[in-house]
Amino acid sequence: MTTTLPVSGAHFEPYEVVVGEGLTAGLGRRVAPFARGRTVIITDETVAGLHAPAVLASLQAAGVRARLLTIPPGENSKSFAELERVIDRLLAFGLDRRDLIIALGGGVVGDLAGLAAALYMRGIDLVQVPTTLLAQVDSSVGGKTAIDTPRGKNLVGAFHQPRLVVADIDLLATLPERQLRSGWAEVLKHGLICDAGFFDWLAGEGAVGAKGDPAALTRAVVRSIEIKSAIVGEDEKEAGRRALLNLGHTFGHAIEAELGFDEDALTHGEAVALGCALAFRFSAARGLCPLADADRVETVIAAAGLPTRLEHAGAFSADRLLARMAGDKKAEGGGLTLILARAIGDAFVDKAADRAAVAAFLRAEGAA
Ligand code: GLY
């Protein structure tokens, strides 16, 4: 079954996210209306080997002539140097404003190709074809694009909404198990933010999605995108409600940063899972949320094979984590912004979290 989800907001062109199994064969037909001139597929070397032949064949069958531009896999490609190289190749290919970029890959490809599309000739059309669970449920939808700098991740970017997103569940079959579990963390996050019923399903019958069951994955991706697109539609530029999508990210990002963003040590999704468990336990410790909910969050995250305790990721200093959290780009005016919860499915933004309480909590959690 194929599901088409609309994404619309007051300040951007509406677009569709198509989710289902076996979508790659018909990708060309869906992309053709946006391919008025030349088309360049930006992908990485790993994804190119797995999926480029089928994507190119589908585009060709629909009369879309495309060429490949590959980048090295991994977060290091989200750099000024790689952005410059990509833009230089687009110029060498002679792309103009009517042309199209297709981002075929995970979050790194989507973020870099998206930023290149935002900047090239002041913006050209972009189609996202996410190939990881994390990219399907999060980074391909909503228009955030970015590269990293030595001072931090995602610090240079632009909002550039795609014209179309095609999430083919079949492409997840080639994902390593750890990558699938990492994407599952973002799925759980969506339930935790605003849909307790969805979280119940993910904890029970739907849990097989974390192990690759295609039907469960399809339902999990569809519901995640419904939740995300509703939030993005209300608040594209993260002036308010969109910050909820950062549940688990302020704790998680600080932990990732302390580990030098070493994906072998802790993937982004694992950091988000651990961050969600911490956010719920901190909420419970502050008397904002029932302890039973925080315990259940921990049980469900652990059952998916994801970390829930600081000690699962390493040894940390509370002061260093707090400094990282306060330096997070979501912090405003020196305050500490945290996404906390009143219950499973009821997250809220706290723009003035008590730093001393956070430091004490981190120590109670085992940080030095
Ligand atoms: N990944 C969070 C957002 O798109 O806002």
mmCIF file of C-alpha atoms and ligand atoms in Angstrom:
data_model
loop_
_atom_site.group_PDB
_atom_site.id
_atom_site.type_symbol
_atom_site.label_atom_id
_atom_site.label_comp_id
_atom_site.label_asym_id
_atom_site.label_seq_id
_atom_site.Cartn_x
_atom_site.Cartn_y
_atom_site.Cartn_z
ATOM 1 C CA MET A 1 0.000 0.000 0.000
ATOM 2 C CA THR A 2 1.210 3.497 -0.824
ATOM 3 C CA THR A 3 0.380 6.456 1.406
ATOM 4 C CA THR A 4 0.663 10.051 0.226
ATOM 5 C CA LEU A 5 0.978 12.630 2.971
ATOM 6 C CA PRO A 6 0.653 16.351 2.302
ATOM 7 C CA VAL A 7 3.016 18.830 3.938
ATOM 8 C CA SER A 8 1.852 22.421 3.924
ATOM 9 C CA GLY A 9 2.524 25.616 5.801
ATOM 10 C CA ALA A 10 1.789 29.293 5.481
ATOM 11 C CA HIS A 11 5.212 30.187 4.103
ATOM 12 C CA PHE A 12 6.235 27.384 1.750
ATOM 13 C CA GLU A 13 4.954 25.562 -1.315
ATOM 14 C CA PRO A 14 3.015 22.460 -0.306
ATOM 15 C CA TYR A 15 4.538 19.108 -1.214
ATOM 16 C CA GLU A 16 3.847 15.418 -0.824
ATOM 17 C CA VAL A 17 5.656 12.662 1.019
ATOM 18 C CA VAL A 18 4.986 9.282 -0.572
ATOM 19 C CA VAL A 19 5.582 6.249 1.658
ATOM 20 C CA GLY A 20 5.322 2.587 0.738
ATOM 21 C CA GLU A 21 7.043 -0.559 -0.429
ATOM 22 C CA GLY A 22 8.359 -0.969 -3.966
ATOM 23 C CA LEU A 23 8.337 2.741 -4.826
ATOM 24 C CA THR A 24 11.695 2.896 -6.613
ATOM 25 C CA ALA A 25 10.403 1.324 -9.835
ATOM 26 C CA GLY A 26 7.879 4.173 -10.171
ATOM 27 C CA LEU A 27 10.192 6.914 -8.879
ATOM 28 C CA GLY A 28 10.802 8.366 -12.364
ATOM 29 C CA ARG A 29 7.065 8.836 -12.968
ATOM 30 C CA ARG A 30 6.706 10.739 -9.683
ATOM 31 C CA VAL A 31 9.820 12.862 -10.268
ATOM 32 C CA ALA A 32 9.108 13.673 -13.944
ATOM 33 C CA PRO A 33 6.776 16.645 -13.262
ATOM 34 C CA PHE A 34 9.628 18.379 -11.394
ATOM 35 C CA ALA A 35 12.346 17.482 -13.913
ATOM 36 C CA ARG A 36 11.958 20.263 -16.443
ATOM 37 C CA GLY A 37 15.603 20.320 -17.484
ATOM 38 C CA ARG A 38 18.697 18.582 -16.204
ATOM 39 C CA THR A 39 18.641 16.372 -13.121
ATOM 40 C CA VAL A 40 21.565 15.556 -10.839
ATOM 41 C CA ILE A 41 21.359 12.800 -8.235
ATOM 42 C CA ILE A 42 23.572 13.536 -5.254
ATOM 43 C CA THR A 43 24.358 10.374 -3.347
ATOM 44 C CA ASP A 44 27.202 8.731 -1.467
ATOM 45 C CA GLU A 45 29.475 5.966 -2.666
ATOM 46 C CA THR A 46 27.774 3.286 -0.540
ATOM 47 C CA VAL A 47 24.213 4.189 -1.550
ATOM 48 C CA ALA A 48 25.265 4.585 -5.183
ATOM 49 C CA GLY A 49 26.450 0.967 -5.200
ATOM 50 C CA LEU A 50 23.202 -0.280 -3.668
ATOM 51 C CA HIS A 51 20.476 1.817 -5.245
ATOM 52 C CA ALA A 52 21.707 4.077 -8.065
ATOM 53 C CA PRO A 53 21.183 1.535 -10.894
ATOM 54 C CA ALA A 54 17.484 1.044 -10.019
ATOM 55 C CA VAL A 55 16.929 4.779 -9.513
ATOM 56 C CA LEU A 56 18.642 5.687 -12.798
ATOM 57 C CA ALA A 57 16.670 3.013 -14.669
ATOM 58 C CA SER A 58 13.382 4.274 -13.256
ATOM 59 C CA LEU A 59 14.209 7.888 -14.153
ATOM 60 C CA GLN A 60 15.311 6.906 -17.643
ATOM 61 C CA ALA A 61 12.103 4.930 -18.220
ATOM 62 C CA ALA A 62 10.150 8.094 -17.383
ATOM 63 C CA GLY A 63 12.251 10.191 -19.760
ATOM 64 C CA VAL A 64 14.256 11.901 -17.008
ATOM 65 C CA ARG A 65 17.946 12.061 -17.918
ATOM 66 C CA ALA A 66 20.000 12.236 -14.759
ATOM 67 C CA ARG A 67 23.639 12.078 -13.825
ATOM 68 C CA LEU A 68 25.227 11.015 -10.564
ATOM 69 C CA LEU A 69 27.333 13.136 -8.255
ATOM 70 C CA THR A 70 28.791 11.037 -5.458
ATOM 71 C CA ILE A 71 30.245 12.174 -2.162
ATOM 72 C CA PRO A 72 32.229 10.136 0.365
ATOM 73 C CA PRO A 73 29.966 8.480 2.960
ATOM 74 C CA GLY A 74 29.985 9.806 6.522
ATOM 75 C CA GLU A 75 29.494 12.964 8.538
ATOM 76 C CA ASN A 76 32.826 14.416 7.330
ATOM 77 C CA SER A 77 31.106 15.193 4.036
ATOM 78 C CA LYS A 78 28.947 17.810 5.770
ATOM 79 C CA SER A 79 31.761 20.345 5.356
ATOM 80 C CA PHE A 80 32.407 23.621 3.559
ATOM 81 C CA ALA A 81 34.986 21.793 1.428
ATOM 82 C CA GLU A 82 32.517 19.149 0.215
ATOM 83 C CA LEU A 83 29.770 21.753 -0.267
ATOM 84 C CA GLU A 84 32.144 23.776 -2.427
ATOM 85 C CA ARG A 85 33.098 20.682 -4.419
ATOM 86 C CA VAL A 86 29.428 19.753 -4.981
ATOM 87 C CA ILE A 87 28.491 23.269 -6.068
ATOM 88 C CA ASP A 88 31.498 23.397 -8.374
ATOM 89 C CA ARG A 89 30.364 20.133 -10.019
ATOM 90 C CA LEU A 90 26.826 21.509 -10.450
ATOM 91 C CA LEU A 91 28.298 24.587 -12.140
ATOM 92 C CA ALA A 92 30.479 22.390 -14.340
ATOM 93 C CA PHE A 93 27.369 20.377 -15.321
ATOM 94 C CA GLY A 94 25.777 23.687 -16.345
ATOM 95 C CA LEU A 95 22.716 23.388 -14.094
ATOM 96 C CA ASP A 96 20.450 26.399 -14.038
ATOM 97 C CA ARG A 97 17.512 27.475 -11.916
ATOM 98 C CA ARG A 98 14.979 25.257 -13.709
ATOM 99 C CA ASP A 99 16.978 22.128 -13.029
ATOM 100 C CA LEU A 100 16.585 19.567 -10.281
ATOM 101 C CA ILE A 101 18.670 17.932 -7.565
ATOM 102 C CA ILE A 102 17.677 14.551 -6.158
ATOM 103 C CA ALA A 103 19.150 13.703 -2.754
ATOM 104 C CA LEU A 104 19.467 9.901 -2.657
ATOM 105 C CA GLY A 105 20.768 8.773 0.709
ATOM 106 C CA GLY A 106 20.641 9.203 4.461
ATOM 107 C CA GLY A 107 20.843 12.303 6.613
ATOM 108 C CA VAL A 108 24.318 13.360 5.484
ATOM 109 C CA VAL A 109 23.402 13.277 1.788
ATOM 110 C CA GLY A 110 20.033 14.956 2.423
ATOM 111 C CA ASP A 111 21.548 17.730 4.529
ATOM 112 C CA LEU A 112 24.436 18.468 2.141
ATOM 113 C CA ALA A 113 22.455 18.117 -1.099
ATOM 114 C CA GLY A 114 19.632 20.143 0.466
ATOM 115 C CA LEU A 115 21.992 22.977 1.368
ATOM 116 C CA ALA A 116 23.579 22.875 -2.086
ATOM 117 C CA ALA A 117 20.068 23.126 -3.589
ATOM 118 C CA ALA A 118 19.215 26.023 -1.265
ATOM 119 C CA LEU A 119 22.333 27.956 -2.281
ATOM 120 C CA TYR A 120 22.762 27.077 -5.939
ATOM 121 C CA MET A 121 21.685 30.063 -8.051
ATOM 122 C CA ARG A 122 19.786 31.208 -4.925
ATOM 123 C CA GLY A 123 17.802 27.997 -4.808
ATOM 124 C CA ILE A 124 16.813 25.186 -7.147
ATOM 125 C CA ASP A 125 14.303 22.373 -6.781
ATOM 126 C CA LEU A 126 15.059 19.394 -4.613
ATOM 127 C CA VAL A 127 13.528 15.928 -4.347
ATOM 128 C CA GLN A 128 14.447 13.852 -1.318
ATOM 129 C CA VAL A 129 14.742 10.074 -1.688
ATOM 130 C CA PRO A 130 15.753 8.991 1.833
ATOM 131 C CA THR A 131 17.418 5.577 2.150
ATOM 132 C CA THR A 132 17.753 5.314 5.943
ATOM 133 C CA LEU A 133 14.993 5.091 8.538
ATOM 134 C CA LEU A 134 16.340 8.194 10.257
ATOM 135 C CA ALA A 135 16.160 10.172 7.029
ATOM 136 C CA GLN A 136 12.690 8.811 6.149
ATOM 137 C CA VAL A 137 11.105 9.773 9.484
ATOM 138 C CA ASP A 138 13.053 12.932 10.187
ATOM 139 C CA SER A 139 15.703 14.658 8.104
ATOM 140 C CA SER A 140 14.132 14.387 4.620
ATOM 141 C CA VAL A 141 10.926 16.138 5.737
ATOM 142 C CA GLY A 142 10.680 19.709 6.951
ATOM 143 C CA GLY A 143 13.335 21.536 4.975
ATOM 144 C CA LYS A 144 16.248 21.673 7.415
ATOM 145 C CA THR A 145 19.576 21.495 5.566
ATOM 146 C CA ALA A 146 23.037 22.018 7.021
ATOM 147 C CA ILE A 147 26.746 21.357 7.184
ATOM 148 C CA ASP A 148 28.996 21.176 10.249
ATOM 149 C CA THR A 149 31.928 23.384 11.237
ATOM 150 C CA PRO A 150 34.786 22.528 13.614
ATOM 151 C CA ARG A 151 32.779 24.455 16.255
ATOM 152 C CA GLY A 152 29.733 22.205 16.042
ATOM 153 C CA LYS A 153 27.228 20.225 14.022
ATOM 154 C CA ASN A 154 24.595 21.738 11.727
ATOM 155 C CA LEU A 155 25.732 25.288 12.498
ATOM 156 C CA VAL A 156 25.579 26.481 8.878
ATOM 157 C CA GLY A 157 22.405 25.800 6.958
ATOM 158 C CA ALA A 158 19.153 26.954 5.442
ATOM 159 C CA PHE A 159 15.495 26.031 5.399
ATOM 160 C CA HIS A 160 14.815 24.674 1.911
ATOM 161 C CA GLN A 161 11.697 22.553 1.558
ATOM 162 C CA PRO A 162 11.796 19.736 -0.998
ATOM 163 C CA ARG A 163 9.285 19.570 -3.864
ATOM 164 C CA LEU A 164 8.672 15.873 -3.167
ATOM 165 C CA VAL A 165 9.833 13.152 -0.780
ATOM 166 C CA VAL A 166 9.678 9.477 -1.781
ATOM 167 C CA ALA A 167 10.300 7.063 1.111
ATOM 168 C CA ASP A 168 10.601 3.522 -0.241
ATOM 169 C CA ILE A 169 10.448 1.106 2.702
ATOM 170 C CA ASP A 170 12.197 -1.569 0.583
ATOM 171 C CA LEU A 171 15.400 0.501 0.649
ATOM 172 C CA LEU A 172 15.620 -0.069 4.416
ATOM 173 C CA ALA A 173 16.265 -3.780 3.807
ATOM 174 C CA THR A 174 19.941 -3.052 3.078
ATOM 175 C CA LEU A 175 20.446 -1.002 6.273
ATOM 176 C CA PRO A 176 22.766 -2.428 8.938
ATOM 177 C CA GLU A 177 20.743 -3.422 12.061
ATOM 178 C CA ARG A 178 22.380 -0.729 14.163
ATOM 179 C CA GLN A 179 21.330 1.960 11.672
ATOM 180 C CA LEU A 180 17.769 0.658 11.668
ATOM 181 C CA ARG A 181 17.633 0.747 15.483
ATOM 182 C CA SER A 182 19.058 4.272 15.415
ATOM 183 C CA GLY A 183 16.248 5.430 13.128
ATOM 184 C CA TRP A 184 13.780 3.693 15.434
ATOM 185 C CA ALA A 185 14.840 6.109 18.184
ATOM 186 C CA GLU A 186 13.419 9.000 16.126
ATOM 187 C CA VAL A 187 10.214 6.996 15.583
ATOM 188 C CA LEU A 188 9.825 6.448 19.348
ATOM 189 C CA LYS A 189 10.524 10.160 19.825
ATOM 190 C CA HIS A 190 7.487 11.094 17.743
ATOM 191 C CA GLY A 191 5.201 8.972 19.955
ATOM 192 C CA LEU A 192 6.763 10.420 23.079
ATOM 193 C CA ILE A 193 6.178 13.978 21.868
ATOM 194 C CA CYS A 194 2.477 13.856 21.183
ATOM 195 C CA ASP A 195 0.926 10.438 20.552
ATOM 196 C CA ALA A 196 0.725 8.030 23.492
ATOM 197 C CA GLY A 197 -1.379 5.585 21.435
ATOM 198 C CA PHE A 198 1.340 5.407 18.765
ATOM 199 C CA PHE A 199 3.953 4.854 21.475
ATOM 200 C CA ASP A 200 1.825 1.998 22.905
ATOM 201 C CA TRP A 201 1.731 0.413 19.453
ATOM 202 C CA LEU A 202 5.510 0.858 18.994
ATOM 203 C CA ALA A 203 6.039 -0.751 22.414
ATOM 204 C CA GLY A 204 3.828 -3.732 21.550
ATOM 205 C CA GLU A 205 2.732 -5.046 18.185
ATOM 206 C CA GLY A 206 4.777 -2.471 16.250
ATOM 207 C CA ALA A 207 8.086 -3.316 17.955
ATOM 208 C CA VAL A 208 8.950 -5.710 15.105
ATOM 209 C CA GLY A 209 9.577 -2.594 13.000
ATOM 210 C CA ALA A 210 12.871 -2.088 14.839
ATOM 211 C CA LYS A 211 13.868 -5.523 13.525
ATOM 212 C CA GLY A 212 12.947 -4.662 9.941
ATOM 213 C CA ASP A 213 9.349 -5.889 9.543
ATOM 214 C CA PRO A 214 8.206 -3.946 6.441
ATOM 215 C CA ALA A 215 4.526 -3.574 7.406
ATOM 216 C CA ALA A 216 5.400 -2.251 10.864
ATOM 217 C CA LEU A 217 8.063 0.009 9.378
ATOM 218 C CA THR A 218 5.569 1.418 6.889
ATOM 219 C CA ARG A 219 3.080 2.263 9.632
ATOM 220 C CA ALA A 220 5.841 3.724 11.824
ATOM 221 C CA VAL A 221 7.178 5.910 8.988
ATOM 222 C CA VAL A 222 3.712 7.107 7.982
ATOM 223 C CA ARG A 223 2.700 8.086 11.526
ATOM 224 C CA SER A 224 6.080 9.730 12.184
ATOM 225 C CA ILE A 225 5.747 11.851 9.059
ATOM 226 C CA GLU A 226 2.163 12.777 9.918
ATOM 227 C CA ILE A 227 3.355 14.015 13.310
ATOM 228 C CA LYS A 228 6.405 15.802 11.951
ATOM 229 C CA SER A 229 4.621 17.434 9.019
ATOM 230 C CA ALA A 230 1.831 18.771 11.246
ATOM 231 C CA ILE A 231 4.429 20.414 13.496
ATOM 232 C CA VAL A 232 6.494 21.771 10.571
ATOM 233 C CA GLY A 233 3.321 23.093 8.932
ATOM 234 C CA GLU A 234 2.615 25.178 12.020
ATOM 235 C CA ASP A 235 6.160 26.332 12.697
ATOM 236 C CA GLU A 236 8.556 25.927 9.781
ATOM 237 C CA LYS A 237 11.389 28.034 11.216
ATOM 238 C CA GLU A 238 11.307 26.632 14.759
ATOM 239 C CA ALA A 239 9.995 29.767 16.421
ATOM 240 C CA GLY A 240 8.025 27.626 18.862
ATOM 241 C CA ARG A 241 6.407 24.218 18.544
ATOM 242 C CA ARG A 242 8.964 22.726 16.129
ATOM 243 C CA ALA A 243 11.445 22.677 19.009
ATOM 244 C CA LEU A 244 9.439 19.706 20.348
ATOM 245 C CA LEU A 245 11.082 17.633 17.603
ATOM 246 C CA ASN A 246 14.316 18.149 19.523
ATOM 247 C CA LEU A 247 13.116 15.909 22.365
ATOM 248 C CA GLY A 248 16.181 13.973 23.537
ATOM 249 C CA HIS A 249 18.477 16.097 21.395
ATOM 250 C CA THR A 250 19.872 18.559 23.940
ATOM 251 C CA PHE A 251 21.051 15.794 26.289
ATOM 252 C CA GLY A 252 21.911 13.590 23.297
ATOM 253 C CA HIS A 253 23.848 16.225 21.413
ATOM 254 C CA ALA A 254 25.968 17.050 24.474
ATOM 255 C CA ILE A 255 26.821 13.356 24.886
ATOM 256 C CA GLU A 256 27.657 12.997 21.181
ATOM 257 C CA ALA A 257 29.860 16.077 21.344
ATOM 258 C CA GLU A 258 31.745 14.720 24.375
ATOM 259 C CA LEU A 259 32.388 11.538 22.368
ATOM 260 C CA GLY A 260 33.716 13.589 19.444
ATOM 261 C CA PHE A 261 30.693 12.645 17.301
ATOM 262 C CA ASP A 262 32.233 9.201 16.914
ATOM 263 C CA GLU A 263 29.407 7.200 15.298
ATOM 264 C CA ASP A 264 31.188 3.951 16.166
ATOM 265 C CA ALA A 265 30.936 4.862 19.839
ATOM 266 C CA LEU A 266 27.384 6.254 19.715
ATOM 267 C CA THR A 267 25.201 6.906 16.679
ATOM 268 C CA HIS A 268 23.008 9.999 16.507
ATOM 269 C CA GLY A 269 19.896 7.851 16.978
ATOM 270 C CA GLU A 270 21.404 6.124 20.014
ATOM 271 C CA ALA A 271 22.181 9.557 21.465
ATOM 272 C CA VAL A 272 18.565 10.635 20.858
ATOM 273 C CA ALA A 273 17.264 7.464 22.545
ATOM 274 C CA LEU A 274 19.496 8.050 25.565
ATOM 275 C CA GLY A 275 18.519 11.731 25.537
ATOM 276 C CA CYS A 276 14.806 10.842 25.563
ATOM 277 C CA ALA A 277 15.290 8.519 28.534
ATOM 278 C CA LEU A 278 17.197 11.298 30.358
ATOM 279 C CA ALA A 279 14.589 13.939 29.476
ATOM 280 C CA PHE A 280 11.815 11.762 30.918
ATOM 281 C CA ARG A 281 13.798 10.889 34.064
ATOM 282 C CA PHE A 282 14.679 14.580 34.560
ATOM 283 C CA SER A 283 10.991 15.473 34.102
ATOM 284 C CA ALA A 284 10.066 12.845 36.692
ATOM 285 C CA ALA A 285 12.802 14.050 39.070
ATOM 286 C CA ARG A 286 11.350 17.585 38.814
ATOM 287 C CA GLY A 287 7.871 16.269 39.608
ATOM 288 C CA LEU A 288 6.592 17.204 36.147
ATOM 289 C CA CYS A 289 5.879 13.692 34.892
ATOM 290 C CA PRO A 290 4.922 10.398 36.594
ATOM 291 C CA LEU A 291 7.924 8.224 37.428
ATOM 292 C CA ALA A 292 5.993 5.287 35.949
ATOM 293 C CA ASP A 293 6.097 7.006 32.539
ATOM 294 C CA ALA A 294 9.857 7.582 32.769
ATOM 295 C CA ASP A 295 10.338 3.923 33.739
ATOM 296 C CA ARG A 296 8.189 2.764 30.820
ATOM 297 C CA VAL A 297 10.136 4.963 28.379
ATOM 298 C CA GLU A 298 13.344 3.347 29.612
ATOM 299 C CA THR A 299 11.905 -0.171 29.268
ATOM 300 C CA VAL A 300 10.652 0.405 25.726
ATOM 301 C CA ILE A 301 13.855 2.100 24.528
ATOM 302 C CA ALA A 302 15.984 -0.685 26.048
ATOM 303 C CA ALA A 303 13.773 -3.359 24.448
ATOM 304 C CA ALA A 304 14.595 -1.805 21.064
ATOM 305 C CA GLY A 305 18.306 -2.356 21.794
ATOM 306 C CA LEU A 306 19.011 1.323 22.414
ATOM 307 C CA PRO A 307 20.901 2.933 25.320
ATOM 308 C CA THR A 308 19.037 4.486 28.258
ATOM 309 C CA ARG A 309 21.763 5.260 30.793
ATOM 310 C CA LEU A 310 24.856 7.487 30.632
ATOM 311 C CA GLU A 311 27.030 4.496 31.535
ATOM 312 C CA HIS A 312 25.877 2.788 28.309
ATOM 313 C CA ALA A 313 27.683 5.536 26.368
ATOM 314 C CA GLY A 314 30.772 6.164 28.501
ATOM 315 C CA ALA A 315 32.018 8.239 31.438
ATOM 316 C CA PHE A 316 31.076 11.917 31.525
ATOM 317 C CA SER A 317 31.580 15.072 33.556
ATOM 318 C CA ALA A 318 28.331 16.794 34.590
ATOM 319 C CA ASP A 319 29.890 20.252 34.169
ATOM 320 C CA ARG A 320 31.145 19.486 30.679
ATOM 321 C CA LEU A 321 27.793 18.041 29.605
ATOM 322 C CA LEU A 322 26.000 21.086 31.028
ATOM 323 C CA ALA A 323 28.368 23.448 29.196
ATOM 324 C CA ARG A 324 27.668 21.556 25.962
ATOM 325 C CA MET A 325 23.917 21.703 26.600
ATOM 326 C CA ALA A 326 23.996 25.446 27.247
ATOM 327 C CA GLY A 327 26.057 25.924 24.076
ATOM 328 C CA ASP A 328 23.526 24.032 22.011
ATOM 329 C CA LYS A 329 22.189 26.278 19.229
ATOM 330 C CA LYS A 330 18.666 25.844 20.615
ATOM 331 C CA ALA A 331 19.732 27.689 23.774
ATOM 332 C CA GLU A 332 18.490 31.268 23.718
ATOM 333 C CA GLY A 333 20.024 34.236 25.524
ATOM 334 C CA GLY A 334 22.245 32.073 27.712
ATOM 335 C CA GLY A 335 19.248 30.132 29.088
ATOM 336 C CA LEU A 336 19.008 26.382 28.914
ATOM 337 C CA THR A 337 16.205 25.117 26.688
ATOM 338 C CA LEU A 338 15.068 21.558 27.281
ATOM 339 C CA ILE A 339 12.217 19.553 25.868
ATOM 340 C CA LEU A 340 10.544 17.969 28.881
ATOM 341 C CA ALA A 341 7.387 15.927 29.369
ATOM 342 C CA ARG A 342 4.230 15.901 31.442
ATOM 343 C CA ALA A 343 3.562 12.335 30.352
ATOM 344 C CA ILE A 344 4.245 9.955 27.463
ATOM 345 C CA GLY A 345 2.760 11.779 24.468
ATOM 346 C CA ASP A 346 2.789 15.197 26.150
ATOM 347 C CA ALA A 347 6.144 16.945 25.655
ATOM 348 C CA PHE A 348 6.671 20.669 26.148
ATOM 349 C CA VAL A 349 9.424 23.262 25.692
ATOM 350 C CA ASP A 350 11.053 24.618 28.860
ATOM 351 C CA LYS A 351 13.060 27.703 27.854
ATOM 352 C CA ALA A 352 14.445 28.305 31.324
ATOM 353 C CA ALA A 353 15.524 24.961 32.678
ATOM 354 C CA ASP A 354 17.259 25.185 36.051
ATOM 355 C CA ARG A 355 20.968 24.587 35.384
ATOM 356 C CA ALA A 356 21.758 23.602 38.970
ATOM 357 C CA ALA A 357 18.957 21.032 38.877
ATOM 358 C CA VAL A 358 20.248 19.656 35.567
ATOM 359 C CA ALA A 359 23.797 19.402 36.978
ATOM 360 C CA ALA A 360 22.530 17.603 40.111
ATOM 361 C CA PHE A 361 20.447 15.277 37.956
ATOM 362 C CA LEU A 362 23.425 14.415 35.726
ATOM 363 C CA ARG A 363 25.488 13.596 38.833
ATOM 364 C CA ALA A 364 22.668 11.419 40.147
ATOM 365 C CA GLU A 365 22.741 9.688 36.736
ATOM 366 C CA GLY A 366 26.413 8.834 37.240
ATOM 367 C CA ALA A 367 28.270 11.788 35.674
ATOM 368 C CA ALA A 368 31.324 12.898 37.659
HETATM 369 N N1 GLY B 1 15.028 17.149 13.241
HETATM 370 C C1 GLY B 1 14.221 18.109 13.884
HETATM 371 C C2 GLY B 1 13.538 19.027 12.936
HETATM 372 O O1 GLY B 1 13.475 18.763 11.754
HETATM 373 O O2 GLY B 1 13.064 20.045 13.361
#
